[in-house]
Amino acid sequence: MTDVKSMTKAELAAYLGGMGEKPFRAKQLYEWLQVHRIRSYEEATNLPAALRKRLSEEAPLTVLAPLAVQRSRIDNTAKTLFALPDGEAIESVAMHYRFGLSVCVSSQAGCDRGCIFCASGIGGLSRNLTASEMLEQVYAVSAQEGEAVKRVVVMGSGEPFLNYENLHRFLTILTDKEGFGLGTRHVTVSTCGIVPRILDFARDFPQAGLAVSLHAPTQEKRERIMPRAAGDYGLKELIGAARTVTEQTGRKITFEYALIGGLNDGEEDARALAALLKGMLCVVNLIPVNPVTERRLREPNKTDVREFKKNLETSGINVTIRREMGRDIDGACGQLRHRNSRGERTC
Ligand code: SAH
């Protein structure tokens, strides 16, 4: 099946050209798809009826159907489980900040990385998401919340840099002024540390934000917490790539660090982390781990989190503590999808 919503303008022109259509039709269709975000070709009223019919047969539109929504009573954060046409399910999160709506997008159905604190990897990887499935998460969440999208973070389930081609397409259309038109600076992608793609990303989208999930200050500890990510690319190599990127783009990198009680939240961890990141243009985002029932990990206590932060700051490192959004709705990645796959009631 042809997936027109994943096509760039040039690809759409080639596809419609192959059908004998004039170039302006591609511009019209692209606008219907990415600006007006139609859910059926019937809405594309300036296209000839015969073309609409042919498209609906040859290139059915990717649309996501919500299976369940969990909404936080604390801060209105909404997590939506969407059904994909092939029966897979993915999660997207709407976060309401002072600056407006931020959408957290999944890049894969499931994940093969197996980080010990994360629910996304419990069932392994099902498949990569297409660009249209990523775009649709943004469009569907915006429609659901009745609000324009101000920020997109690729921090949902999956490892975006193991789905780089589709991610690239997604970001190209999302930030195209004639497409969705989001400013590249308002996009952040989070990776567990796929070094070659980190370098590609900095070259392809130098204005976009990059977050690297670090979670440990040494190779040995990182292997315990995120075995596949750390096994594939060593910590030295990862930090080297991060330094290169900050020098190339002039932009700060965010290091995410999930604090797990008794595992990586000690004073010596903070000291080792400070030494590792010394002099780098970066910020460390501390995330008190959101305990996933299946993972049996302890939340850090509040004093340890404060101490950890202070230790880093004393060494001149910028630190933020992630604002907890939607903790009453299983905020952590993959939890809703995982429970749904076991047939549990989700809303
Ligand atoms: N694979 C990418 C993107 C997905 S995870 C990556 O590893 O960065 C997005 C962020 O949420 C990561 O920093 C991840 O470590 C964090 N996260 C996942 N599960 C969590 C949990 N149970 N508690 C706290 N943070 C979690």
Coordinates of C-alpha atoms and ligand atoms in Angstrom, one line a residue:
M1 CA 0.0 0.0 0.0
T2 CA 1.2 3.5 -0.8
D3 CA 1.6 5.8 2.3
V4 CA 1.2 9.3 1.0
K5 CA 1.3 10.9 4.4
S6 CA 4.9 9.8 4.8
M7 CA 5.9 11.4 1.5
T8 CA 7.9 14.6 1.2
K9 CA 6.7 17.2 -1.3
A10 CA 9.1 15.9 -3.9
E11 CA 8.1 12.3 -3.4
L12 CA 4.4 13.2 -3.6
A13 CA 5.0 15.1 -6.9
A14 CA 6.7 12.0 -8.3
Y15 CA 4.0 9.7 -7.2
L16 CA 1.1 11.8 -8.6
G17 CA 3.2 12.6 -11.7
G18 CA 3.3 8.8 -12.3
M19 CA -0.5 8.8 -12.3
G20 CA -0.4 11.5 -15.0
E21 CA -1.4 14.3 -12.6
K22 CA -0.1 17.9 -12.9
P23 CA 2.5 19.2 -10.3
F24 CA 0.1 21.5 -8.6
R25 CA -2.0 18.5 -7.5
A26 CA 0.9 17.4 -5.3
K27 CA 1.0 20.8 -3.6
Q28 CA -2.7 20.6 -3.0
L29 CA -2.6 17.1 -1.6
Y30 CA 0.4 17.8 0.6
E31 CA -1.5 20.7 2.1
W32 CA -4.6 18.7 2.7
L33 CA -2.5 16.0 4.4
Q34 CA 0.0 18.1 6.5
V35 CA -1.7 21.4 7.0
H36 CA -5.4 20.6 7.1
R37 CA -4.7 17.1 8.4
I38 CA -7.7 15.4 6.6
R39 CA -8.9 12.1 7.9
S40 CA -10.6 11.1 4.6
Y41 CA -10.0 12.0 1.0
E42 CA -13.6 13.2 0.8
E43 CA -12.5 16.3 2.7
A44 CA -10.0 17.2 -0.1
T45 CA -12.7 19.1 -2.0
N46 CA -10.5 20.8 -4.7
L47 CA -9.2 17.4 -6.0
P48 CA -11.2 15.8 -8.8
A49 CA -13.5 13.0 -7.6
A50 CA -11.8 10.4 -9.8
L51 CA -8.4 11.2 -8.2
R52 CA -9.9 11.0 -4.7
K53 CA -11.4 7.6 -5.5
R54 CA -8.2 6.3 -6.9
L55 CA -6.2 7.5 -3.9
S56 CA -8.6 6.0 -1.4
E57 CA -8.2 2.6 -3.1
E58 CA -4.4 2.8 -3.7
A59 CA -3.2 4.9 -0.8
P60 CA -5.6 4.6 2.2
L61 CA -4.8 7.3 4.7
T62 CA -3.0 6.5 7.9
V63 CA -5.3 7.5 10.7
L64 CA -4.9 6.5 14.4
A65 CA -7.9 5.4 16.4
P66 CA -7.7 6.1 20.2
L67 CA -8.2 2.9 22.3
A68 CA -7.9 4.4 25.7
V69 CA -7.2 7.8 27.3
Q70 CA -5.8 8.3 30.8
R71 CA -6.0 11.9 32.0
S72 CA -4.2 13.2 35.1
R73 CA -6.4 15.0 37.7
I74 CA -3.3 16.8 38.9
D75 CA -2.0 18.5 35.8
N76 CA -4.3 17.4 32.9
T77 CA -1.5 15.3 31.3
A78 CA -3.2 12.9 28.9
K79 CA -1.8 9.6 27.7
T80 CA -3.5 8.1 24.7
L81 CA -3.2 4.5 23.5
F82 CA -3.7 4.5 19.7
A83 CA -4.5 1.4 17.6
L84 CA -2.5 1.1 14.4
P85 CA -4.0 -0.5 11.3
D86 CA -2.2 -3.8 11.8
G87 CA -3.3 -4.3 15.4
E88 CA -0.3 -2.8 17.1
A89 CA -0.8 -0.2 19.8
I90 CA 1.3 2.8 20.7
E91 CA 1.2 5.6 23.3
S92 CA 1.5 9.3 22.9
V93 CA 1.4 11.9 25.7
A94 CA -0.1 15.4 25.8
M95 CA 1.6 17.7 28.4
H96 CA 0.1 21.1 29.1
Y97 CA 2.8 23.6 30.0
R98 CA 2.6 27.4 30.4
F99 CA 4.0 27.8 26.9
G100 CA 1.3 25.5 25.5
L101 CA 0.9 21.9 24.4
S102 CA 3.8 19.5 24.1
V103 CA 3.3 16.1 22.5
C104 CA 5.5 13.1 23.4
V105 CA 5.7 10.8 20.4
S106 CA 6.6 7.1 20.2
S107 CA 9.0 6.0 17.4
Q108 CA 8.6 2.2 17.6
A109 CA 5.9 -0.2 18.7
G110 CA 7.8 -1.7 21.7
C111 CA 11.6 -1.5 22.0
D112 CA 14.5 -4.0 21.9
R113 CA 16.8 -2.1 24.2
G114 CA 15.6 -3.7 27.5
C115 CA 16.6 -0.9 29.9
I116 CA 15.9 -2.2 33.4
F117 CA 13.6 0.6 34.5
C118 CA 11.5 1.0 31.4
A119 CA 8.2 -0.6 30.6
S120 CA 8.5 -0.1 26.8
G121 CA 10.9 -3.0 26.4
I122 CA 9.0 -5.6 28.4
G123 CA 7.5 -7.2 25.3
G124 CA 10.4 -6.6 23.0
L125 CA 10.2 -4.8 19.7
S126 CA 7.2 -5.2 17.4
R127 CA 8.2 -2.9 14.6
N128 CA 9.3 0.5 13.5
L129 CA 6.7 3.2 13.1
T130 CA 6.3 5.0 9.8
A131 CA 6.7 8.7 9.4
S132 CA 2.9 9.0 8.9
E133 CA 2.3 7.1 12.2
M134 CA 4.5 9.6 14.0
L135 CA 2.9 12.6 12.3
E136 CA -0.5 11.3 13.1
Q137 CA 0.3 11.1 16.8
V138 CA 1.0 14.8 16.8
Y139 CA -2.1 15.6 14.7
A140 CA -4.5 13.3 16.7
V141 CA -3.3 14.5 20.1
S142 CA -3.6 18.2 18.9
A143 CA -7.2 17.5 17.8
Q144 CA -8.0 15.6 20.9
E145 CA -6.7 18.4 23.2
G146 CA -8.2 21.1 21.0
E147 CA -4.9 23.0 21.0
A148 CA -2.1 23.9 18.7
V149 CA 1.1 22.0 19.2
K150 CA 4.0 24.1 20.5
R151 CA 6.6 21.4 21.1
V152 CA 7.3 17.8 20.0
V153 CA 9.5 15.5 22.0
V154 CA 10.4 12.0 20.6
M155 CA 10.6 10.4 24.0
G156 CA 7.9 7.9 23.9
S157 CA 8.3 4.2 23.4
G158 CA 11.1 3.0 21.1
E159 CA 14.6 4.1 20.1
P160 CA 14.2 6.8 17.4
F161 CA 17.8 6.4 16.2
L162 CA 17.1 2.7 15.3
N163 CA 14.4 4.0 13.0
Y164 CA 16.3 6.9 11.6
E165 CA 15.0 7.0 8.0
N166 CA 11.4 7.3 9.2
L167 CA 12.4 9.7 11.9
H168 CA 14.1 11.9 9.3
R169 CA 11.0 12.0 7.1
F170 CA 8.8 12.7 10.1
L171 CA 11.0 15.6 11.2
T172 CA 11.3 16.9 7.7
I173 CA 7.6 17.1 7.2
L174 CA 6.9 18.3 10.7
T175 CA 9.3 21.3 10.4
D176 CA 8.6 22.1 6.7
K177 CA 7.1 25.6 6.5
E178 CA 4.7 24.3 3.8
G179 CA 4.0 21.2 5.9
F180 CA 3.2 21.2 9.6
G181 CA 5.5 24.1 10.1
L182 CA 6.8 23.5 13.6
G183 CA 10.1 25.4 14.4
T184 CA 13.0 22.9 14.5
R185 CA 14.1 24.4 17.8
H186 CA 10.8 23.2 19.2
V187 CA 11.6 19.6 18.6
T188 CA 13.7 17.3 20.9
V189 CA 14.8 13.7 20.2
S190 CA 15.9 11.4 23.0
T191 CA 18.3 8.5 22.3
C192 CA 19.8 5.8 24.4
G193 CA 23.1 6.5 22.6
I194 CA 23.3 5.2 19.0
V195 CA 26.6 7.0 18.3
P196 CA 26.6 7.1 14.4
R197 CA 23.0 8.4 14.3
I198 CA 23.8 11.0 16.9
L199 CA 26.3 12.4 14.5
D200 CA 24.0 12.2 11.5
F201 CA 21.2 13.9 13.5
A202 CA 23.4 16.8 14.5
R203 CA 24.3 17.2 10.8
D204 CA 20.8 16.8 9.5
F205 CA 18.9 18.8 12.2
P206 CA 21.5 21.1 13.9
Q207 CA 18.7 23.3 15.3
A208 CA 16.8 20.5 17.0
G209 CA 17.3 19.5 20.6
L210 CA 19.1 16.3 21.5
A211 CA 18.7 14.4 24.7
V212 CA 20.9 11.4 25.6
S213 CA 19.8 8.9 28.2
L214 CA 22.8 8.4 30.3
H215 CA 21.6 6.9 33.5
A216 CA 25.0 6.0 34.8
P217 CA 28.4 7.6 35.1
T218 CA 30.5 4.5 34.3
Q219 CA 30.5 1.9 31.6
E220 CA 30.1 -0.9 34.1
K221 CA 27.0 0.6 35.8
R222 CA 25.5 1.6 32.5
E223 CA 25.7 -2.0 31.3
R224 CA 23.7 -3.0 34.3
I225 CA 21.0 -0.4 33.8
M226 CA 20.8 -0.3 30.0
P227 CA 22.5 -3.5 28.8
R228 CA 22.0 -3.3 25.1
A229 CA 22.5 0.4 24.7
A230 CA 25.8 0.3 26.7
G231 CA 26.9 -2.9 25.1
D232 CA 26.6 -1.5 21.6
Y233 CA 28.4 1.8 22.2
G234 CA 30.8 2.4 25.0
L235 CA 30.5 5.4 27.3
K236 CA 33.8 7.0 26.1
E237 CA 32.6 6.9 22.5
L238 CA 29.2 8.3 23.5
I239 CA 30.6 11.2 25.5
G240 CA 33.1 11.9 22.7
A241 CA 30.2 12.1 20.2
A242 CA 28.2 14.3 22.5
R243 CA 31.2 16.7 22.8
T244 CA 31.5 16.8 19.0
V245 CA 27.9 17.6 18.6
T246 CA 27.9 20.5 21.1
E247 CA 30.9 21.9 19.3
Q248 CA 29.3 21.5 15.9
T249 CA 25.9 22.9 16.8
G250 CA 26.7 25.3 19.6
R251 CA 23.7 23.9 21.4
K252 CA 23.4 22.3 24.8
I253 CA 22.9 18.6 25.0
T254 CA 20.5 17.2 27.7
F255 CA 21.6 14.2 29.6
E256 CA 18.8 12.3 31.1
Y257 CA 19.6 10.5 34.3
A258 CA 16.9 8.3 35.9
L259 CA 17.7 8.1 39.6
I260 CA 17.2 4.7 40.9
G261 CA 17.3 4.2 44.7
G262 CA 20.5 2.5 45.9
L263 CA 21.7 1.9 42.3
N264 CA 23.0 5.1 40.7
D265 CA 22.0 7.8 43.2
G266 CA 25.0 7.8 45.5
E267 CA 27.6 10.5 46.2
E268 CA 30.3 8.6 44.2
D269 CA 27.9 8.4 41.2
A270 CA 27.4 12.2 41.3
R271 CA 31.1 12.8 41.5
A272 CA 31.9 10.4 38.7
L273 CA 29.1 12.0 36.6
A274 CA 30.5 15.5 37.2
A275 CA 34.0 14.4 36.1
L276 CA 32.6 12.8 33.0
L277 CA 30.7 15.9 31.8
K278 CA 33.2 18.5 33.0
G279 CA 33.4 21.5 30.6
M280 CA 30.7 20.2 28.3
L281 CA 27.8 22.4 27.0
C282 CA 25.1 20.4 28.7
V283 CA 22.4 20.1 31.2
V284 CA 21.6 17.0 33.3
N285 CA 17.9 16.3 33.7
L286 CA 17.4 14.1 36.8
I287 CA 14.4 11.9 36.7
P288 CA 13.4 10.2 40.0
V289 CA 12.6 6.8 38.5
N290 CA 8.9 6.1 38.1
P291 CA 8.7 2.6 39.5
V292 CA 7.3 0.1 37.0
T293 CA 5.6 -2.8 38.8
E294 CA 7.4 -5.4 36.7
R295 CA 10.8 -4.0 37.3
R296 CA 11.1 -4.0 41.1
L297 CA 13.2 -0.8 41.4
R298 CA 13.2 1.6 44.2
E299 CA 12.5 5.3 43.9
P300 CA 15.3 7.5 45.3
N301 CA 14.5 9.3 48.5
K302 CA 14.1 13.1 48.3
T303 CA 17.2 14.0 50.3
D304 CA 19.4 11.8 48.0
V305 CA 17.9 13.6 44.9
R306 CA 18.7 17.0 46.5
E307 CA 22.2 15.9 47.4
F308 CA 22.8 14.5 44.0
K309 CA 21.8 17.8 42.4
K310 CA 23.9 19.8 44.8
N311 CA 26.9 17.7 44.1
L312 CA 26.7 18.2 40.4
E313 CA 26.0 21.9 40.8
T314 CA 29.1 22.3 43.0
S315 CA 31.1 21.0 40.1
G316 CA 29.6 23.6 37.8
I317 CA 27.1 21.4 36.0
N318 CA 23.6 22.7 35.1
V319 CA 20.9 20.5 36.6
T320 CA 17.2 20.3 36.4
I321 CA 14.9 17.9 38.1
R322 CA 12.2 16.7 35.7
R323 CA 8.8 18.0 36.6
E324 CA 6.7 15.1 37.3
M325 CA 3.8 15.1 34.8
G326 CA 0.9 12.8 35.2
R327 CA 2.3 10.6 37.9
D328 CA -1.2 9.5 38.7
I329 CA -1.7 8.0 35.2
D330 CA 1.3 5.7 34.8
G331 CA 3.4 8.5 33.2
A332 CA 6.4 6.3 32.4
C333 CA 6.9 5.0 28.9
G334 CA 5.2 1.9 27.8
Q335 CA 3.1 1.3 30.9
L336 CA -0.3 1.8 29.3
R337 CA 0.5 -0.2 26.2
H338 CA 1.9 -3.0 28.4
R339 CA -1.1 -3.2 30.6
N340 CA -3.4 -3.1 27.6
S341 CA -1.6 -6.0 26.0
R342 CA -2.4 -8.1 29.1
G343 CA -6.1 -7.2 28.7
E344 CA -6.3 -5.0 31.7
R345 CA -8.8 -2.3 31.9
T346 CA -7.0 1.0 31.0
C347 CA -9.7 3.7 31.4
Ligands
SAH1 N1 14.9 5.3 23.6 C1 15.0 6.7 23.9 C2 13.7 7.4 24.0 C3 12.6 6.8 24.9 S1 12.8 6.9 26.7 C4 15.9 6.9 25.0 O1 16.4 6.0 25.7 O2 16.2 8.1 25.3 C5 12.5 8.6 27.1 C6 13.1 8.9 28.5 O3 12.2 8.4 29.6 C7 14.4 8.2 28.7 O4 15.3 9.1 29.3 C8 14.1 7.1 29.6 O5 15.2 6.7 30.3 C9 13.0 7.7 30.5 N2 12.2 6.6 31.2 C10 11.6 5.5 30.7 N3 11.0 4.8 31.7 C11 11.2 5.5 32.8 C12 10.8 5.3 34.2 N4 10.2 4.1 34.6 N5 11.1 6.2 35.1 C13 11.8 7.3 34.7 N6 12.2 7.6 33.5 C14 11.9 6.7 32.5

